[in-house]
mmCIF file of C-alpha atoms in Angstrom:
data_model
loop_
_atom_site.group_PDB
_atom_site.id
_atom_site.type_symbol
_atom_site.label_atom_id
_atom_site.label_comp_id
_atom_site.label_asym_id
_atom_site.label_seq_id
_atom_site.Cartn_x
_atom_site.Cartn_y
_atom_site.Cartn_z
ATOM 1 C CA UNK A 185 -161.018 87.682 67.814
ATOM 2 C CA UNK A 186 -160.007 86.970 64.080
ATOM 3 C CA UNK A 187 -162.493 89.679 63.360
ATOM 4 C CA UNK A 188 -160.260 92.140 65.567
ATOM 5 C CA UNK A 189 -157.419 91.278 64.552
ATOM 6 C CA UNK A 190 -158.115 91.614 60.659
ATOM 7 C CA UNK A 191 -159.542 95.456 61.496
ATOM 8 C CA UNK A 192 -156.550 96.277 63.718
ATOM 9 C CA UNK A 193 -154.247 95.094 60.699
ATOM 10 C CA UNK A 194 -156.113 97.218 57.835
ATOM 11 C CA UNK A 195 -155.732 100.073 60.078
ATOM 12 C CA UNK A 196 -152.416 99.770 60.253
ATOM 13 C CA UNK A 197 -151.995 99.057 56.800
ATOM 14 C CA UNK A 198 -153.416 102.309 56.607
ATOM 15 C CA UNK A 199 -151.482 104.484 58.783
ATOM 16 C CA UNK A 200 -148.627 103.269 56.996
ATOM 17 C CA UNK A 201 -149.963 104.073 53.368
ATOM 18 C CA UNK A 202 -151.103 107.956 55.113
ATOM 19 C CA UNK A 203 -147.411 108.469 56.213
ATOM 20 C CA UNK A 204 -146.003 107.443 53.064
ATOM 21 C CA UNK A 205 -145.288 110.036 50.331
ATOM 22 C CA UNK A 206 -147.116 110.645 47.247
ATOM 23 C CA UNK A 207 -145.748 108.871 44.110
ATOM 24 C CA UNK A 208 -147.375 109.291 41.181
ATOM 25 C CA UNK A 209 -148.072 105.725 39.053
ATOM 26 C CA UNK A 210 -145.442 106.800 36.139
ATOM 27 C CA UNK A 211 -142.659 107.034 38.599
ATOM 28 C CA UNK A 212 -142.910 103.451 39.510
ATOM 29 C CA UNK A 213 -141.440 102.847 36.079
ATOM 30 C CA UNK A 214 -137.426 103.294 35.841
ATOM 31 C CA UNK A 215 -137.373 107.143 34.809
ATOM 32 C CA UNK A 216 -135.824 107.539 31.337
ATOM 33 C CA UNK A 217 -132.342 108.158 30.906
ATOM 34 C CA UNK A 218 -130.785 106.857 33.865
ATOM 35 C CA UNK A 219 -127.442 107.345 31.740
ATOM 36 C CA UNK A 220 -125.791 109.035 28.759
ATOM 37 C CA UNK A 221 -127.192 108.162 25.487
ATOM 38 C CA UNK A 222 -125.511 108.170 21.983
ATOM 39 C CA UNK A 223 -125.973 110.068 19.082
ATOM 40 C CA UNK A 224 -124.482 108.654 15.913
ATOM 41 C CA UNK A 225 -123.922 111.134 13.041
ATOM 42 C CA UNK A 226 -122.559 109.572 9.936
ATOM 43 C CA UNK A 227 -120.650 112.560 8.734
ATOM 44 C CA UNK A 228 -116.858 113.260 9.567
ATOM 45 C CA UNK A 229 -116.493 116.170 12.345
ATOM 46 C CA UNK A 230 -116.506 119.514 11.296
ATOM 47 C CA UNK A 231 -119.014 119.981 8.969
ATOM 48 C CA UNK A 232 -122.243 122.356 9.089
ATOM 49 C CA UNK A 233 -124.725 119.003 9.916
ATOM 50 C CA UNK A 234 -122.388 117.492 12.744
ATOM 51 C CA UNK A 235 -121.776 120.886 14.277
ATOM 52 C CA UNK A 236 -125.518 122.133 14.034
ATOM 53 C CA UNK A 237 -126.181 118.380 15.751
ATOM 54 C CA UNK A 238 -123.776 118.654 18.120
ATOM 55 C CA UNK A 239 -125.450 122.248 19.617
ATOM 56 C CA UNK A 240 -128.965 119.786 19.342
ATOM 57 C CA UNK A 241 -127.358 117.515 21.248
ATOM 58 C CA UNK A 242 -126.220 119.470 24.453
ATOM 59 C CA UNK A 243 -129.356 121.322 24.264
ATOM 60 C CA UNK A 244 -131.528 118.325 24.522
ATOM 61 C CA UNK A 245 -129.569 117.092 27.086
ATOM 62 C CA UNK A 246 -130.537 120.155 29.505
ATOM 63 C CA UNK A 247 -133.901 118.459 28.883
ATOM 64 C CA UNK A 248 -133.086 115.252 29.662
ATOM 65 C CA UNK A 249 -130.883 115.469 32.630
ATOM 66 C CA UNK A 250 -128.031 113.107 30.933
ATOM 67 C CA UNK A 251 -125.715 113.846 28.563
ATOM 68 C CA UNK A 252 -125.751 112.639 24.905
ATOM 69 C CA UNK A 253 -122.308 111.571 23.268
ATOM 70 C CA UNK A 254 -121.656 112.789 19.758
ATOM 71 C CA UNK A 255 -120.468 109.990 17.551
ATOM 72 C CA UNK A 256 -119.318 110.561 14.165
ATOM 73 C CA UNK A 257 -118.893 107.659 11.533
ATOM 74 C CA UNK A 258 -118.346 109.171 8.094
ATOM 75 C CA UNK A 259 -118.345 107.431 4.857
ATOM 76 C CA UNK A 260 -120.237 105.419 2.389
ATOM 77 C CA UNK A 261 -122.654 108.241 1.666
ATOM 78 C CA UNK A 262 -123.692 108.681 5.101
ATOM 79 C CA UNK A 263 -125.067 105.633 5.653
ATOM 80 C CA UNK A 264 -122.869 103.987 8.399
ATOM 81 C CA UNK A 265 -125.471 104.470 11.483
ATOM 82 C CA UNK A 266 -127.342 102.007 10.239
ATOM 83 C CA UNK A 267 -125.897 98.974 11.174
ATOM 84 C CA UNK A 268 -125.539 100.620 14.770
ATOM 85 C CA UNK A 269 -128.828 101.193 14.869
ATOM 86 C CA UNK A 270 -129.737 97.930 13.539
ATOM 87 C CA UNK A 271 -127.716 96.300 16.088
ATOM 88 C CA UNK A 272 -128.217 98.453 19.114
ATOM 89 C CA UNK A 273 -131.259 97.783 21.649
ATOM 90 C CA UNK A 274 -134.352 99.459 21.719
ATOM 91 C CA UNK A 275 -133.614 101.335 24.796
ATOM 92 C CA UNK A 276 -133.947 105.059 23.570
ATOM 93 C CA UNK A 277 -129.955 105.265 24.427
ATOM 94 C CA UNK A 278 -128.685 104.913 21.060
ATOM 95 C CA UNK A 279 -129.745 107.420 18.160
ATOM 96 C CA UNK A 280 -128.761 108.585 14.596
ATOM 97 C CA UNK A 281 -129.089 110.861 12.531
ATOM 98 C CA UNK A 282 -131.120 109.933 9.346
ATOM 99 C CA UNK A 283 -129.700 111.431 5.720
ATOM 100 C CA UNK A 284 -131.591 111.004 2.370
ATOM 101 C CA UNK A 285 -129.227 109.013 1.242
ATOM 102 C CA UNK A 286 -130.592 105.869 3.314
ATOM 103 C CA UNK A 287 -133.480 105.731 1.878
ATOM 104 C CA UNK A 288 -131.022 105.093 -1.407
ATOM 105 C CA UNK A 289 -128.886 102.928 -0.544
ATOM 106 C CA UNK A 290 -130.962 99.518 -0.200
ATOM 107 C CA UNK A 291 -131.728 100.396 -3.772
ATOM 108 C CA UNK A 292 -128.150 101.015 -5.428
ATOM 109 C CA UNK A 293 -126.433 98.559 -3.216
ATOM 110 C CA UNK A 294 -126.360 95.456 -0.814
ATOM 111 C CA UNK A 295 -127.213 96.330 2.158
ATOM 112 C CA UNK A 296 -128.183 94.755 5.763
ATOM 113 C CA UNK A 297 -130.458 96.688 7.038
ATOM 114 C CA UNK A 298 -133.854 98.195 5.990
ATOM 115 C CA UNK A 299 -134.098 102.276 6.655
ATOM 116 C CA UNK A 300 -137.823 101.762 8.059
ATOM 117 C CA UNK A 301 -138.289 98.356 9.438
ATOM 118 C CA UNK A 302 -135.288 98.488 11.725
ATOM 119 C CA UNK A 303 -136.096 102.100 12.753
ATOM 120 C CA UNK A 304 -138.055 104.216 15.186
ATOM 121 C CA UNK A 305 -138.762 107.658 13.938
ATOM 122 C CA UNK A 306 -138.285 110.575 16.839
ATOM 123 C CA UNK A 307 -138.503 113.605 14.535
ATOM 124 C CA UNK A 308 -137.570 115.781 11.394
ATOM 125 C CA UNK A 309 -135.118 118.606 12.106
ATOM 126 C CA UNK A 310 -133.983 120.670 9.056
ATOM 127 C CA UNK A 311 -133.097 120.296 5.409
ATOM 128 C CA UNK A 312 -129.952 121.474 3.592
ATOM 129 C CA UNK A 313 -129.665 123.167 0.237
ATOM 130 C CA UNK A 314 -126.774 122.233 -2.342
ATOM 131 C CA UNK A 315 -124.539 123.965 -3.907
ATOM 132 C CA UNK A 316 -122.292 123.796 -7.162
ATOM 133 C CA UNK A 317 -118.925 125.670 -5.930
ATOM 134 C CA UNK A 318 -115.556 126.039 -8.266
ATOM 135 C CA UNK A 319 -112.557 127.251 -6.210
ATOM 136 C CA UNK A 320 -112.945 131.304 -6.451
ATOM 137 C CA UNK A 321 -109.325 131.509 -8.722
ATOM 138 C CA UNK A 322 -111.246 129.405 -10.789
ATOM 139 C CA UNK A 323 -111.708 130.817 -14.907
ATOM 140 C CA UNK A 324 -115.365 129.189 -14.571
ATOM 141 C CA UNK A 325 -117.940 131.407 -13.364
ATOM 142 C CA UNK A 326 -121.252 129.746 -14.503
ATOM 143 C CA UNK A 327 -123.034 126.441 -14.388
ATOM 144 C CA UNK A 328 -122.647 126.924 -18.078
ATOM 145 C CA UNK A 329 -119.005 127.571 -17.924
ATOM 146 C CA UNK A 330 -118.242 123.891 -16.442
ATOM 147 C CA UNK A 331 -120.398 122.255 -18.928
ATOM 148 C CA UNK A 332 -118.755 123.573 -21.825
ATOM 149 C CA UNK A 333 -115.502 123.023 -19.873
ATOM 150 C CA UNK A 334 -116.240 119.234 -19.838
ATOM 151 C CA UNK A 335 -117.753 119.028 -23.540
ATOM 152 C CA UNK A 336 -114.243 120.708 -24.503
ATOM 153 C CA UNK A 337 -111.668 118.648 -22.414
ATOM 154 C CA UNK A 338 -113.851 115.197 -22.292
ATOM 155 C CA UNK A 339 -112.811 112.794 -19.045
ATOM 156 C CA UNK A 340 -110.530 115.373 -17.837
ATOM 157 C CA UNK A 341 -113.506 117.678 -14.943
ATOM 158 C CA UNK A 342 -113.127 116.260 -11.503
ATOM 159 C CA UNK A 343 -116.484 116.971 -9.437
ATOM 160 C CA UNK A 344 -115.897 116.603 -5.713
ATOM 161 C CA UNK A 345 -119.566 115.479 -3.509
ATOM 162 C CA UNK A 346 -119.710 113.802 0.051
ATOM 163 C CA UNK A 347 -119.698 110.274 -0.844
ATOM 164 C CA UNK A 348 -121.192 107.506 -3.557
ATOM 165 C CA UNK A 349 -124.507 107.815 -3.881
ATOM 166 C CA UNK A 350 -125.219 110.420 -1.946
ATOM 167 C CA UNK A 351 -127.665 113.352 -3.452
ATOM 168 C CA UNK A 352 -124.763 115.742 -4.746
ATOM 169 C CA UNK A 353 -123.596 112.620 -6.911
ATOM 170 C CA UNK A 354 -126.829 111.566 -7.794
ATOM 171 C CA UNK A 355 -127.544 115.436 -9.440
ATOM 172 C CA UNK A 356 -124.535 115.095 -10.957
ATOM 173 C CA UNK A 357 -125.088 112.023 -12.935
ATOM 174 C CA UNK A 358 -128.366 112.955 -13.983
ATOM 175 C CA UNK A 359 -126.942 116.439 -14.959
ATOM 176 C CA UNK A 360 -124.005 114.970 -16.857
ATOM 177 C CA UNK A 361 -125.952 112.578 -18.385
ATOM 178 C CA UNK A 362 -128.462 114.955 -19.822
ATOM 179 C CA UNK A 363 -126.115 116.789 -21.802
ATOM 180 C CA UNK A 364 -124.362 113.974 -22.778
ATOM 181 C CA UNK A 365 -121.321 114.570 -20.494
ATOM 182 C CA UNK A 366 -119.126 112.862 -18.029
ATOM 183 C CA UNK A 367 -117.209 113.905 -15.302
ATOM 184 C CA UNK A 368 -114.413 112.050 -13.081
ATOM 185 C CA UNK A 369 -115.881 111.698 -9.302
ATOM 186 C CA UNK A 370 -113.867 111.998 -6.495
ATOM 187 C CA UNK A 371 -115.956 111.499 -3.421
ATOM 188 C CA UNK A 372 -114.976 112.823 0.237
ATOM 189 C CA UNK A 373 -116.106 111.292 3.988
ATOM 190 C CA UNK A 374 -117.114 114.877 5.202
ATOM 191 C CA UNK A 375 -117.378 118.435 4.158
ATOM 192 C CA UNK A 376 -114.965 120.341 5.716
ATOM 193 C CA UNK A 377 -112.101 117.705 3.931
ATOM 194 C CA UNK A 378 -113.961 118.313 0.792
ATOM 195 C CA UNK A 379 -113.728 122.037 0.615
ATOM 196 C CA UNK A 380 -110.599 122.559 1.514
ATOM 197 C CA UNK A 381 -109.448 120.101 -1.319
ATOM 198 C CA UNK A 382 -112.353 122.247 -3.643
ATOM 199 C CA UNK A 383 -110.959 125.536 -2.237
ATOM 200 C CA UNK A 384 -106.840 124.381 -2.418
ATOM 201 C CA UNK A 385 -107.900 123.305 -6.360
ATOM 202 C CA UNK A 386 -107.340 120.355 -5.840
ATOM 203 C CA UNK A 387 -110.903 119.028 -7.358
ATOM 204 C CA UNK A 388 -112.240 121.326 -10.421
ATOM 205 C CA UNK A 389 -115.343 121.429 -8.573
ATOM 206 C CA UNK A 390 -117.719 120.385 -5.864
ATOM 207 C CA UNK A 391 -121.572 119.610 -4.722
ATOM 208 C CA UNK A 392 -122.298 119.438 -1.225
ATOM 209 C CA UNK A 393 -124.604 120.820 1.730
ATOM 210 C CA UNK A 394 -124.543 124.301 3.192
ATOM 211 C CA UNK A 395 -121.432 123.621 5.190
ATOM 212 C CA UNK A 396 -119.751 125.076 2.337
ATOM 213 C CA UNK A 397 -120.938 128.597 3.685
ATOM 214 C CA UNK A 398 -118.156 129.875 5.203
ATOM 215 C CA UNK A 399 -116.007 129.184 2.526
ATOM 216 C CA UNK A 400 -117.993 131.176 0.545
ATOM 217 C CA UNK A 401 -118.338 133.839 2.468
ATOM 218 C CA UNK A 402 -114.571 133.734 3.079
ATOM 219 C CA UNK A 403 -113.698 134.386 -0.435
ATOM 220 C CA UNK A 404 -112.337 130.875 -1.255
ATOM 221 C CA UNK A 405 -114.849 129.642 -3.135
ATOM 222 C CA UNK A 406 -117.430 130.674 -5.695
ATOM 223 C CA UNK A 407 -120.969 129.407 -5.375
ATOM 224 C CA UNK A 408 -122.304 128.720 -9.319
ATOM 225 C CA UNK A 409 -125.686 127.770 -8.218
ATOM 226 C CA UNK A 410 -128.425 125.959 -5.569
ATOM 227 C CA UNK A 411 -130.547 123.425 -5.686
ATOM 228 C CA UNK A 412 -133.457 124.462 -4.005
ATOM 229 C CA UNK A 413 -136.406 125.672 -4.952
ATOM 230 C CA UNK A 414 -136.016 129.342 -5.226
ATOM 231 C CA UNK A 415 -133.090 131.516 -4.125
ATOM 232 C CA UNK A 416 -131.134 130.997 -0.891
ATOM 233 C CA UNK A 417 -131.793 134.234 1.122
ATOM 234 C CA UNK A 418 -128.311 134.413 2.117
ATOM 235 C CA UNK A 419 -126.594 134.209 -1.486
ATOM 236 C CA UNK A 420 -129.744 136.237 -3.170
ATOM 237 C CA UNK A 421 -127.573 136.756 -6.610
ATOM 238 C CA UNK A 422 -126.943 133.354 -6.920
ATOM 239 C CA UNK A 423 -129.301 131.584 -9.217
ATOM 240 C CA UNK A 424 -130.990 127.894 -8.343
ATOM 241 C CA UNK A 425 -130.152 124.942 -11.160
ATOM 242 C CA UNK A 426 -134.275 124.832 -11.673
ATOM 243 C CA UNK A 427 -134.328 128.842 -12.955
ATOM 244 C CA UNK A 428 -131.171 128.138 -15.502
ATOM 245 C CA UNK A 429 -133.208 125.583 -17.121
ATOM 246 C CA UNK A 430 -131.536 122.094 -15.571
ATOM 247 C CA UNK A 431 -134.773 120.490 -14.290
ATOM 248 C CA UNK A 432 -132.686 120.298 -10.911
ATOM 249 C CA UNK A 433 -134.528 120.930 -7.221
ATOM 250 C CA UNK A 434 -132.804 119.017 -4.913
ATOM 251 C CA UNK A 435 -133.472 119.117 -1.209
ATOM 252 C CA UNK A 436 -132.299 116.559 1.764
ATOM 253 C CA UNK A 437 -134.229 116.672 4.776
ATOM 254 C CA UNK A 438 -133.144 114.855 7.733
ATOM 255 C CA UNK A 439 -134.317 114.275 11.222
ATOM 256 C CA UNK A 440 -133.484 111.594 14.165
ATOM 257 C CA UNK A 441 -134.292 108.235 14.721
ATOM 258 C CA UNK A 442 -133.673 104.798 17.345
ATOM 259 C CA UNK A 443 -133.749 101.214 16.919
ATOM 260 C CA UNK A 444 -136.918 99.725 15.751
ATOM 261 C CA UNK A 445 -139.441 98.514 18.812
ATOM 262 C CA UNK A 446 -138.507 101.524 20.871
ATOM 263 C CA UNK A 447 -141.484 102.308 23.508
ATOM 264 C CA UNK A 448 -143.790 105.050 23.193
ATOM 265 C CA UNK A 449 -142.806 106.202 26.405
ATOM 266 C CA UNK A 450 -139.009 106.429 25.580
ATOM 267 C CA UNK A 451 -139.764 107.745 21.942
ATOM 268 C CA UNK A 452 -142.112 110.397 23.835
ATOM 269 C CA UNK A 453 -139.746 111.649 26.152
ATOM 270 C CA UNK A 454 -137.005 111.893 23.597
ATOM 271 C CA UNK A 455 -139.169 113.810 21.251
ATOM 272 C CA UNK A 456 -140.403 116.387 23.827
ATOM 273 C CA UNK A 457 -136.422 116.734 24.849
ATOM 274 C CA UNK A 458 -135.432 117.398 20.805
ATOM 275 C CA UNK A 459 -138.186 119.596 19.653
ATOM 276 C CA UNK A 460 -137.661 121.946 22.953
ATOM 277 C CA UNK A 461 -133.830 121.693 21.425
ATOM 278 C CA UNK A 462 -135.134 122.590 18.622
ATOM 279 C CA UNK A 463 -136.370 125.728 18.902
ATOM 280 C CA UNK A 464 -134.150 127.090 20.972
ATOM 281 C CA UNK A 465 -132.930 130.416 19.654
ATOM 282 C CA UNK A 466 -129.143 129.304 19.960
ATOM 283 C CA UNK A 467 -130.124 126.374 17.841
ATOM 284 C CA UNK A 468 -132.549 128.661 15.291
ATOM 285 C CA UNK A 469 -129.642 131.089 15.163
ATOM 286 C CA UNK A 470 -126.753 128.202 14.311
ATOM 287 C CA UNK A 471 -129.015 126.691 11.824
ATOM 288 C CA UNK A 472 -128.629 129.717 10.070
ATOM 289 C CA UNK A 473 -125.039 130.490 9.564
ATOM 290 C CA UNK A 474 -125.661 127.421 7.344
ATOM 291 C CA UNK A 475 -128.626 128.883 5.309
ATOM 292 C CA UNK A 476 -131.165 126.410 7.030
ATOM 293 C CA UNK A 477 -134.553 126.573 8.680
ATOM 294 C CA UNK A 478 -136.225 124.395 11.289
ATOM 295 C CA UNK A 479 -138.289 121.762 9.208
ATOM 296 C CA UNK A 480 -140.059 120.091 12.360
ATOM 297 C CA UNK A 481 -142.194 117.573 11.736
ATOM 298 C CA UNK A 482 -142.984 114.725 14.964
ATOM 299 C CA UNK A 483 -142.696 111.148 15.252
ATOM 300 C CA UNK A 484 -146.106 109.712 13.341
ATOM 301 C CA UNK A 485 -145.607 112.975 10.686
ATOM 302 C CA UNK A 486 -141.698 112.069 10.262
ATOM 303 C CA UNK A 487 -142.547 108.198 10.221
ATOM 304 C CA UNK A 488 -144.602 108.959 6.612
ATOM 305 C CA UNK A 489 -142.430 111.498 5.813
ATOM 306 C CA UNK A 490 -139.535 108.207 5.614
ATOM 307 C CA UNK A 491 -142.037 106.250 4.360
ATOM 308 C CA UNK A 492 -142.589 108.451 0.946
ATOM 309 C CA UNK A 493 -138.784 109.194 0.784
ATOM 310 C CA UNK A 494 -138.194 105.298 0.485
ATOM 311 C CA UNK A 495 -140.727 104.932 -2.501
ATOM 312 C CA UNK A 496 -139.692 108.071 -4.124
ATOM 313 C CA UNK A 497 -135.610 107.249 -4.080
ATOM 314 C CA UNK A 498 -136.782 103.621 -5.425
ATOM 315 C CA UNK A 499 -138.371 105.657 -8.479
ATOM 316 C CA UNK A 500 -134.891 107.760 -8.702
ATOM 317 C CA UNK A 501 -132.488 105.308 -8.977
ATOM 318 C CA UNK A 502 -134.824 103.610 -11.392
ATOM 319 C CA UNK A 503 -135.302 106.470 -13.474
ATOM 320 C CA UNK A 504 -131.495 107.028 -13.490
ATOM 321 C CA UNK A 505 -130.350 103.359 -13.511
ATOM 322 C CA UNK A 506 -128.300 103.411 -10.785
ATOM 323 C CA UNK A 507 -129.367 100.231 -10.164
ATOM 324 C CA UNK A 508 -127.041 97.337 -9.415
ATOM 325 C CA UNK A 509 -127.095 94.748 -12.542
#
């Protein structure tokens, strides 16, 4: 009898397992997002990085089914995601975008938070090229021009950048410096405040990113020089800081990353939703009105890629002794 009873049971455990409907083992996990997700960026609105992450952002959220809330929290340098990321849990809801500038900032200041230990790396997305701009009513139309404007009216050259310690300023102390110079700072929380006080003459002149493009190619500004490697294809004439003998090539990548312990699964899924994003010609094409490229690199590649920018900023503010005493 027991004997029956045991085989009538496992057939119609069975029958019951035959009727059900195929689920594959991954989906018996809680599929990832179940809700909107956060993306910090730690520039003001308006500029050429929020509004190039901003197109990211909806495009990646096709991918992911859920939609991903732009959150913008400018000042000190571009370094205020960190403490939301340092504070947020590692749920693959809250993400930021990572500047050069905070792999920096544990060097020439106090800070809480470390920009690798309490981070999970997603992916690289572009780089942005500086620029050295005057307003275009300006009498100064050379990177020479300003410097012997400053050696003749000492103290008195106002230099506009994105923040305090951010890469603009940095250049700009080590290109002061070498000539013996200085130069009155007067730093902004995003670009598009910062050019129109460059472009209303307000500062004498400015560094920033490639926001600055379509004041440029407005006519409101005049674009001395870049600080890339070789010539920006959109402003050919325009000759790099490295080619008129300054020693200057100065490039800030940047990509997206989460809290720190984040699970490969999450981290996956985000990635796969980001690079599609990525590439998207829409994406391409608005990366360009800014004079950028795609710079993908994935989450282990991007991880080392932090790593080495950590070490090498150390060596920087060293070498420049920015250094807190």
């Amino acid at each position: 009898m027991t004997t029956r009873r045991t085989l009538l049971r496992a057939a119609a455990a069975a029958a019951t397992v035959a009727a059900a409907p195929w689920i594959p083992a991954r989906a018996a996990e809680t599929a990832f997002p179940q809700h909107a997700l956060s993306l910090w960026v730690p520039w003001a609105a308006g500029g050429g990085t929020d509004i190039t992450l901003r197109l990211l952002a909806e495009l990646a959220a096709d991918q992911l089914g859920q939609p991903i809330v732009v959150e913008n929290r400018g000042g000190a340098g571009g370094t205020l995601a960190m403490p939301v990321l340092q504070k947020s849990p590692p749920d693959g809801y809250t993400l930021a975008q990572m500047p050069q500038t905070v792999f920096r900032a544990p060097f020439t200041q106090k800070v809480a938070w470390d920009p690798i230990r309490d981070t999970t790396p997603i992916l690289q997305v572009s780089g942005v090229t500086f620029g050295l701009l005057v307003p275009a009513a300006s009498p100064l139309c050379s990177v020479a021009d300003l410097l012997a404007q400053a050696a003749a009216d000492p103290g008195r050259m106002t230099i506009a950048t994105n923040g305090i310690g951010t890469t603009p300023h940095v250049v700009l102390e080590a290109l002061f410096a070498k000539h013996g110079l200085g130069f009155i700072h007067v730093p902004y929380k995003g670009v598009a405040e910062q050019m129109i006080a460059l472009s209303t003459g307000q500062v004498m002149a400015g560094v920033n990113a490639n926001g600055f493009a379509p004041f440029v190619d407005s006519g409101r500004l005049r674009l001395l020089a870049t600080f890339g490697a070789a010539r920006s294809r959109r402003w050919p004439e325009v000759p790099t800081m490295s080619e008129l003998g300054h020693g200057i090539v100065a490039m800030s990548p940047y990509g997206l990353a989460g809290p720190r312990g984040m699970p490969n699964s999450v981290v996956q899924r985000l990635h796969d939703a980001f690079k599609s994003a990525l590439f998207d010609p829409r994406h391409v094409a608005e990366l360009a009105k800014y004079d950028q490229d795609v710079a993908y690199l994935d989450s282990a590649a991007y991880g080392r890629s932090m790593r080495e920018a950590y070490v090498s900023e150390k060596r920087t503010v060293e070498r420049l002794g920015l250094a807190p005493a």
